[in-house]
PDB file of N, CA, C and O in Angstrom:
ATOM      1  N   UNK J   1      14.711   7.801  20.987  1.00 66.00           N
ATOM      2  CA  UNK J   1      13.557   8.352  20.304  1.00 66.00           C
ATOM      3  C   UNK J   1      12.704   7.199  19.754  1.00 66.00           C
ATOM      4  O   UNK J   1      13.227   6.264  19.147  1.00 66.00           O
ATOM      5  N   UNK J   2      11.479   7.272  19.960  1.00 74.00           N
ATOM      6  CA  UNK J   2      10.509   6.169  19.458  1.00 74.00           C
ATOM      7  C   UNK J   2      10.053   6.343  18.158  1.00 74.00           C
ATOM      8  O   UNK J   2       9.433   7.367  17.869  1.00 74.00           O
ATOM      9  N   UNK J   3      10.266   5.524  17.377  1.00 72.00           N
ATOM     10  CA  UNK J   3      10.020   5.806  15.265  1.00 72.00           C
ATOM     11  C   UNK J   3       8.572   5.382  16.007  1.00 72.00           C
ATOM     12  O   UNK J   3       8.397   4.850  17.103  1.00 72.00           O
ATOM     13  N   UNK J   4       7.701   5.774  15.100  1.00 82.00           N
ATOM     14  CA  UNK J   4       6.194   5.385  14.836  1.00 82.00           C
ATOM     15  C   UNK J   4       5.786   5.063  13.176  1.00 82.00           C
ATOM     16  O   UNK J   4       6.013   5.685  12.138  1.00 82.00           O
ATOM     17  N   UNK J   5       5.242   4.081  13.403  1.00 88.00           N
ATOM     18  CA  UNK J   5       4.362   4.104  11.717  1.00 88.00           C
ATOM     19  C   UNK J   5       3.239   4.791  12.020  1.00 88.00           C
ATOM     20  O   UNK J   5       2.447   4.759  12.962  1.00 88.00           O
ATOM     21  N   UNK J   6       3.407   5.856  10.335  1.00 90.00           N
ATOM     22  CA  UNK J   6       2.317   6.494  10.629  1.00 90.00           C
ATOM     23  C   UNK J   6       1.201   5.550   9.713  1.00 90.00           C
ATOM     24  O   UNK J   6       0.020   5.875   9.833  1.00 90.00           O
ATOM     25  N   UNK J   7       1.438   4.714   9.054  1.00 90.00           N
ATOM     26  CA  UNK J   7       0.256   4.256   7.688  1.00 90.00           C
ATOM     27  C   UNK J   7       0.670   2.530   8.549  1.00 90.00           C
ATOM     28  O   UNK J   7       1.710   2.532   9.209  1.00 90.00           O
ATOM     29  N   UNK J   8       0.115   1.616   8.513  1.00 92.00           N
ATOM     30  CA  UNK J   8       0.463   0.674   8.167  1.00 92.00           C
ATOM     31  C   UNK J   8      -0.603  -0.480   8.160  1.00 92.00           C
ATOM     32  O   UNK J   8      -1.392  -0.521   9.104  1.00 92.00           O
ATOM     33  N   UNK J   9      -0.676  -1.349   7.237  1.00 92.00           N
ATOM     34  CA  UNK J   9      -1.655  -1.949   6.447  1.00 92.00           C
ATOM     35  C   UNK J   9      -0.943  -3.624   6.219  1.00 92.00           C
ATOM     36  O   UNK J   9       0.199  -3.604   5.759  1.00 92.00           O
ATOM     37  N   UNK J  10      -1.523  -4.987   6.499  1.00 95.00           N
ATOM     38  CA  UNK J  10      -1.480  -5.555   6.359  1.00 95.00           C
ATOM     39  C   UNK J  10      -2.055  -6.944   5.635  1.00 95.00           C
ATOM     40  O   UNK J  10      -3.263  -6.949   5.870  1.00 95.00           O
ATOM     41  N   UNK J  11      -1.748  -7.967   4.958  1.00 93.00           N
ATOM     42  CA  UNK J  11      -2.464  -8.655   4.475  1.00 93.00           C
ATOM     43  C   UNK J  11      -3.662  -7.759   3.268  1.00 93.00           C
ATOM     44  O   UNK J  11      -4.817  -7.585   3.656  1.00 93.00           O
ATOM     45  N   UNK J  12      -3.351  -7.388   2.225  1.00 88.00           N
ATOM     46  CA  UNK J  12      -4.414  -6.632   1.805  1.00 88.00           C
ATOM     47  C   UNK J  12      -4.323  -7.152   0.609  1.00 88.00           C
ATOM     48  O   UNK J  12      -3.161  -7.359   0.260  1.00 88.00           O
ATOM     49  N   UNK J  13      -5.174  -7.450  -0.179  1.00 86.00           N
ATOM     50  CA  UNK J  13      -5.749  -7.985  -1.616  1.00 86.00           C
ATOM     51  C   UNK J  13      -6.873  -7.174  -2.046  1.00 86.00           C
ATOM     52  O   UNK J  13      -7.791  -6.715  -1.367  1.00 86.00           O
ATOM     53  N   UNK J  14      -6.595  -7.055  -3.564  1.00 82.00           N
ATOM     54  CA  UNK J  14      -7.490  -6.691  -4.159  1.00 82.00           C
ATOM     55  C   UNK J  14      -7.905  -7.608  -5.345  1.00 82.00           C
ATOM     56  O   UNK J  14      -7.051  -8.110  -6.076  1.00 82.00           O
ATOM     57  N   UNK J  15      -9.450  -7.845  -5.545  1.00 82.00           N
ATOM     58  CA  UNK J  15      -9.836  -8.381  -6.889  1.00 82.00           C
ATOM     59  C   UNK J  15     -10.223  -7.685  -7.300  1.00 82.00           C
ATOM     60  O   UNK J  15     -10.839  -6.747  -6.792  1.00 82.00           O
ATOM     61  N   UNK J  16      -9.872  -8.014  -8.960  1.00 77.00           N
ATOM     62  CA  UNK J  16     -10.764  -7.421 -10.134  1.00 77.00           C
ATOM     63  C   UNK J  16     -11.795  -7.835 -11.016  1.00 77.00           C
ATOM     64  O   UNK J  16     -12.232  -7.360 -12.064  1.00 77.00           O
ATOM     65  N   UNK J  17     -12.201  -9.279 -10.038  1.00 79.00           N
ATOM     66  CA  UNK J  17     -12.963 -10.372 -10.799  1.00 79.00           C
ATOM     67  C   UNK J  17     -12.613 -11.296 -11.018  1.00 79.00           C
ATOM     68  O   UNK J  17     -12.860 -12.327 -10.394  1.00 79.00           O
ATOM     69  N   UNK J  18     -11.309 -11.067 -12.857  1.00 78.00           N
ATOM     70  CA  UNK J  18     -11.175 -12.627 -13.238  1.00 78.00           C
ATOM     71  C   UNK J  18      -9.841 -12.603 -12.611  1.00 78.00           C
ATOM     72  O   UNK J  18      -9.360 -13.733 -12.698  1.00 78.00           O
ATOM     73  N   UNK J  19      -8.772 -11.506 -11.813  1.00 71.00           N
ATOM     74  CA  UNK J  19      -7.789 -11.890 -11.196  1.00 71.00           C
ATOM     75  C   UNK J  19      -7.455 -10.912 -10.264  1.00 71.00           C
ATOM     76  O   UNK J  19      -7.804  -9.736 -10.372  1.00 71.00           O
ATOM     77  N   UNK J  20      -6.462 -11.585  -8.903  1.00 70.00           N
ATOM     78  CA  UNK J  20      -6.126 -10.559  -8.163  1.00 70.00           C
ATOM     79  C   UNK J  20      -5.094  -9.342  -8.871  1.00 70.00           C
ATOM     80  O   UNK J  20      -4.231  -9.730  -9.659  1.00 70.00           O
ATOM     81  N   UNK J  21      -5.194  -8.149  -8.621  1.00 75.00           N
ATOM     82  CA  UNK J  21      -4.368  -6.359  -8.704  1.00 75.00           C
ATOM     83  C   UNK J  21      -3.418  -7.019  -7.887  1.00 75.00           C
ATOM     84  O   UNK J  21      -2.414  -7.539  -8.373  1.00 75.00           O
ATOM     85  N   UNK J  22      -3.703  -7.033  -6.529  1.00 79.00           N
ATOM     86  CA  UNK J  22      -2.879  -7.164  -4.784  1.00 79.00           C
ATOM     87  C   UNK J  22      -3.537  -8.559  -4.627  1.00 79.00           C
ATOM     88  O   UNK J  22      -4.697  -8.956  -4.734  1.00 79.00           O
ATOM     89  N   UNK J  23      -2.155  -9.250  -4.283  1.00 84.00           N
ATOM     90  CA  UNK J  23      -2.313 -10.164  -3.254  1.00 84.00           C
ATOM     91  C   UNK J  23      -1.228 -10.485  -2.176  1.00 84.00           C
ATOM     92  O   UNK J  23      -0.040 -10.803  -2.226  1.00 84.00           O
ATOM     93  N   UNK J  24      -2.469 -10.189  -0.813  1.00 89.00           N
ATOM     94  CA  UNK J  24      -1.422 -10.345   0.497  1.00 89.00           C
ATOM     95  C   UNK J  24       0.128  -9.670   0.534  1.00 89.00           C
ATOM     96  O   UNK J  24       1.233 -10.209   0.600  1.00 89.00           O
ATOM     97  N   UNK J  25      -0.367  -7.950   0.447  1.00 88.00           N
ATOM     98  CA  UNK J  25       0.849  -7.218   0.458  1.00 88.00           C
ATOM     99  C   UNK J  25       0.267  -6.043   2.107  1.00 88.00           C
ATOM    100  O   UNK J  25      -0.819  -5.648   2.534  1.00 88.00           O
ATOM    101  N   UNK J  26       2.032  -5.859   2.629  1.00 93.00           N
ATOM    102  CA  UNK J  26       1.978  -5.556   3.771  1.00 93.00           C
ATOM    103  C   UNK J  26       2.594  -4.132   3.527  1.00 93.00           C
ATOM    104  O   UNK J  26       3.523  -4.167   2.721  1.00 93.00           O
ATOM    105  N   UNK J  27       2.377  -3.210   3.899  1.00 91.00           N
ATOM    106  CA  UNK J  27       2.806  -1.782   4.053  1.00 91.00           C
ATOM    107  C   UNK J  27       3.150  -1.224   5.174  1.00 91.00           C
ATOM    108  O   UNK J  27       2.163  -1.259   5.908  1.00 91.00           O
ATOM    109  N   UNK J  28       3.893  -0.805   5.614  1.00 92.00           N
ATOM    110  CA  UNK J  28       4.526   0.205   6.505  1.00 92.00           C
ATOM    111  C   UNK J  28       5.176   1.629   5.948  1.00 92.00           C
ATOM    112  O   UNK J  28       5.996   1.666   5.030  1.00 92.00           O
ATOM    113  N   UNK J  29       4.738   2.652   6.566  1.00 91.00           N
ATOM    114  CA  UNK J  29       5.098   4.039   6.189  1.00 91.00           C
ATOM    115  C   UNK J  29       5.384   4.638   7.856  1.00 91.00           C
ATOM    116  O   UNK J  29       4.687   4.948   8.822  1.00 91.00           O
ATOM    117  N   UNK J  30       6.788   4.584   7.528  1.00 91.00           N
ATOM    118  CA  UNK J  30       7.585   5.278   8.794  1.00 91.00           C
ATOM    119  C   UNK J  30       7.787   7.145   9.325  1.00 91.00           C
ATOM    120  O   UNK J  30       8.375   7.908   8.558  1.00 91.00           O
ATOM    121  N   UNK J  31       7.390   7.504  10.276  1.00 87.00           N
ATOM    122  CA  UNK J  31       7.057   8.862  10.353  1.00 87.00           C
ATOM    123  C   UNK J  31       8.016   9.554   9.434  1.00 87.00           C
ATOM    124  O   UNK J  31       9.110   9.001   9.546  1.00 87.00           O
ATOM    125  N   UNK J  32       8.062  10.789   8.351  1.00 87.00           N
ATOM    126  CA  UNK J  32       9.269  11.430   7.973  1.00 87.00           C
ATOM    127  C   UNK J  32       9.405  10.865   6.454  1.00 87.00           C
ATOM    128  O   UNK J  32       9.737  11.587   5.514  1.00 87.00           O
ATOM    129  N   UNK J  33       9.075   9.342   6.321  1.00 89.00           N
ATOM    130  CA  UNK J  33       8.975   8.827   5.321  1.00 89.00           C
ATOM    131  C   UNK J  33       7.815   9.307   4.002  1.00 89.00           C
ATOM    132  O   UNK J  33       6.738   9.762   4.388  1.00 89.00           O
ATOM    133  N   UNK J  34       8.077   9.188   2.372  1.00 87.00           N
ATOM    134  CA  UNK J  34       7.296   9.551   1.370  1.00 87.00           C
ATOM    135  C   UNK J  34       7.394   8.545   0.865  1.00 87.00           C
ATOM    136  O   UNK J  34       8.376   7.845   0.618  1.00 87.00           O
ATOM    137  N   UNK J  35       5.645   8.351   0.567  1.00 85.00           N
ATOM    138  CA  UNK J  35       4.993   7.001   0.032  1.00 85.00           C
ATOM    139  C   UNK J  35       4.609   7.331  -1.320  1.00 85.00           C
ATOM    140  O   UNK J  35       4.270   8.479  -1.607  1.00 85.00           O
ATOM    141  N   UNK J  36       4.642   6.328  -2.230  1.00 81.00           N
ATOM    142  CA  UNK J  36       3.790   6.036  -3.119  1.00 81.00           C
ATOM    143  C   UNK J  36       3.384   5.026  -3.775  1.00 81.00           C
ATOM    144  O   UNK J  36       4.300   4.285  -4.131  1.00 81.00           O
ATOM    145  N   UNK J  37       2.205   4.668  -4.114  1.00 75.00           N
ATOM    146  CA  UNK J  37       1.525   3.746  -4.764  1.00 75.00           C
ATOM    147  C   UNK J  37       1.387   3.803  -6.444  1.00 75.00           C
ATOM    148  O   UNK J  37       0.582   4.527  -7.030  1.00 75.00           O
ATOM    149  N   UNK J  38       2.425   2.807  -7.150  1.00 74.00           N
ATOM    150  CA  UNK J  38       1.833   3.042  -8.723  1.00 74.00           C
ATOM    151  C   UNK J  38       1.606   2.112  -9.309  1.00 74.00           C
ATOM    152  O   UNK J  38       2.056   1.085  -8.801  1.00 74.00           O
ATOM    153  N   UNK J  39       0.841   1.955 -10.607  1.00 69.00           N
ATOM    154  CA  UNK J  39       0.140   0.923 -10.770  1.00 69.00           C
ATOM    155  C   UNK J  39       1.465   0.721 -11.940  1.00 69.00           C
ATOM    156  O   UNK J  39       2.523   1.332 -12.090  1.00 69.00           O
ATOM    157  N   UNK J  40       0.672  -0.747 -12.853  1.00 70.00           N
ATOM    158  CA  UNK J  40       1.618  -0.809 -14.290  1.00 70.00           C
ATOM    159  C   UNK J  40       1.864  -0.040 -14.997  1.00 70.00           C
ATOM    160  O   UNK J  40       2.893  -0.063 -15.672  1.00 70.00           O
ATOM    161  N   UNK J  41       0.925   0.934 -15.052  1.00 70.00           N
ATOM    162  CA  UNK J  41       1.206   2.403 -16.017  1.00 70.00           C
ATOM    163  C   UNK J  41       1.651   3.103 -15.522  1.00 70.00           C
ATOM    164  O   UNK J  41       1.152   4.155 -15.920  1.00 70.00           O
ATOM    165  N   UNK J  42       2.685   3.388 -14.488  1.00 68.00           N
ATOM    166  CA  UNK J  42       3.278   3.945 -13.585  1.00 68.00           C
ATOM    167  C   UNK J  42       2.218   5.401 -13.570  1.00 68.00           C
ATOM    168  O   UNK J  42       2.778   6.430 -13.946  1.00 68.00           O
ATOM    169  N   UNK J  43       0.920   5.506 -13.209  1.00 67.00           N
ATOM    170  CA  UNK J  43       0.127   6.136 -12.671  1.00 67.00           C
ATOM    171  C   UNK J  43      -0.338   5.867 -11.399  1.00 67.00           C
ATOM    172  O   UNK J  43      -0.518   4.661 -11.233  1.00 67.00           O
ATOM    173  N   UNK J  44      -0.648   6.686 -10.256  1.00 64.00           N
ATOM    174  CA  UNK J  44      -1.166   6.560  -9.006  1.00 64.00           C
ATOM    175  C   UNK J  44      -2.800   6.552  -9.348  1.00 64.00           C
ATOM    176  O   UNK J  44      -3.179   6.996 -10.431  1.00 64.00           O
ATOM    177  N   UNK J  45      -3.596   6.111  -8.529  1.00 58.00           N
ATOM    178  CA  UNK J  45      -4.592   5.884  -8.698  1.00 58.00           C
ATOM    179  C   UNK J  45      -5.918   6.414  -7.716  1.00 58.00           C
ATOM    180  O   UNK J  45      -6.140   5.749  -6.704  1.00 58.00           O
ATOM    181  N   UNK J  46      -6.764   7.560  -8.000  1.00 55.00           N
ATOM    182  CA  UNK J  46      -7.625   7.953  -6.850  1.00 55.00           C
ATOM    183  C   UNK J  46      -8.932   7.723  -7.246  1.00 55.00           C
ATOM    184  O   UNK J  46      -9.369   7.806  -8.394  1.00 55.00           O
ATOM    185  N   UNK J  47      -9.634   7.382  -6.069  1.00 53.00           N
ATOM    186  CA  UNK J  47     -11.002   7.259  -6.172  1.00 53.00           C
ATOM    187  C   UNK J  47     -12.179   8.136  -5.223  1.00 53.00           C
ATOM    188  O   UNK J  47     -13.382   7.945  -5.402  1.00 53.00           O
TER     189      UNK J  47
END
């Protein structure tokens, strides 16, 4: 059986100005698999 990523994201940074959030982080999300993203305030974040 062939796994597939269904998400996957590489090299990704974020600035906030006076410093990087993300720097140079790689993600993979494997079919079947549950993701999540939380910040320091262990809140997820939408825009």
């Amino acid at each position: 059986m062939l796994v597939r990523n269904i998400i996957e994201v590489k090299n990704v940074t974020k600035d906030y100005g006076k410093g990087k959030g993300i720097f140079d982080v790689d993600i993979t999300v494997m079919k079947g698999e549950v993701f999540g993203f939380l910040g320091p305030n262990e809140t997820g974040l939408y825009r």
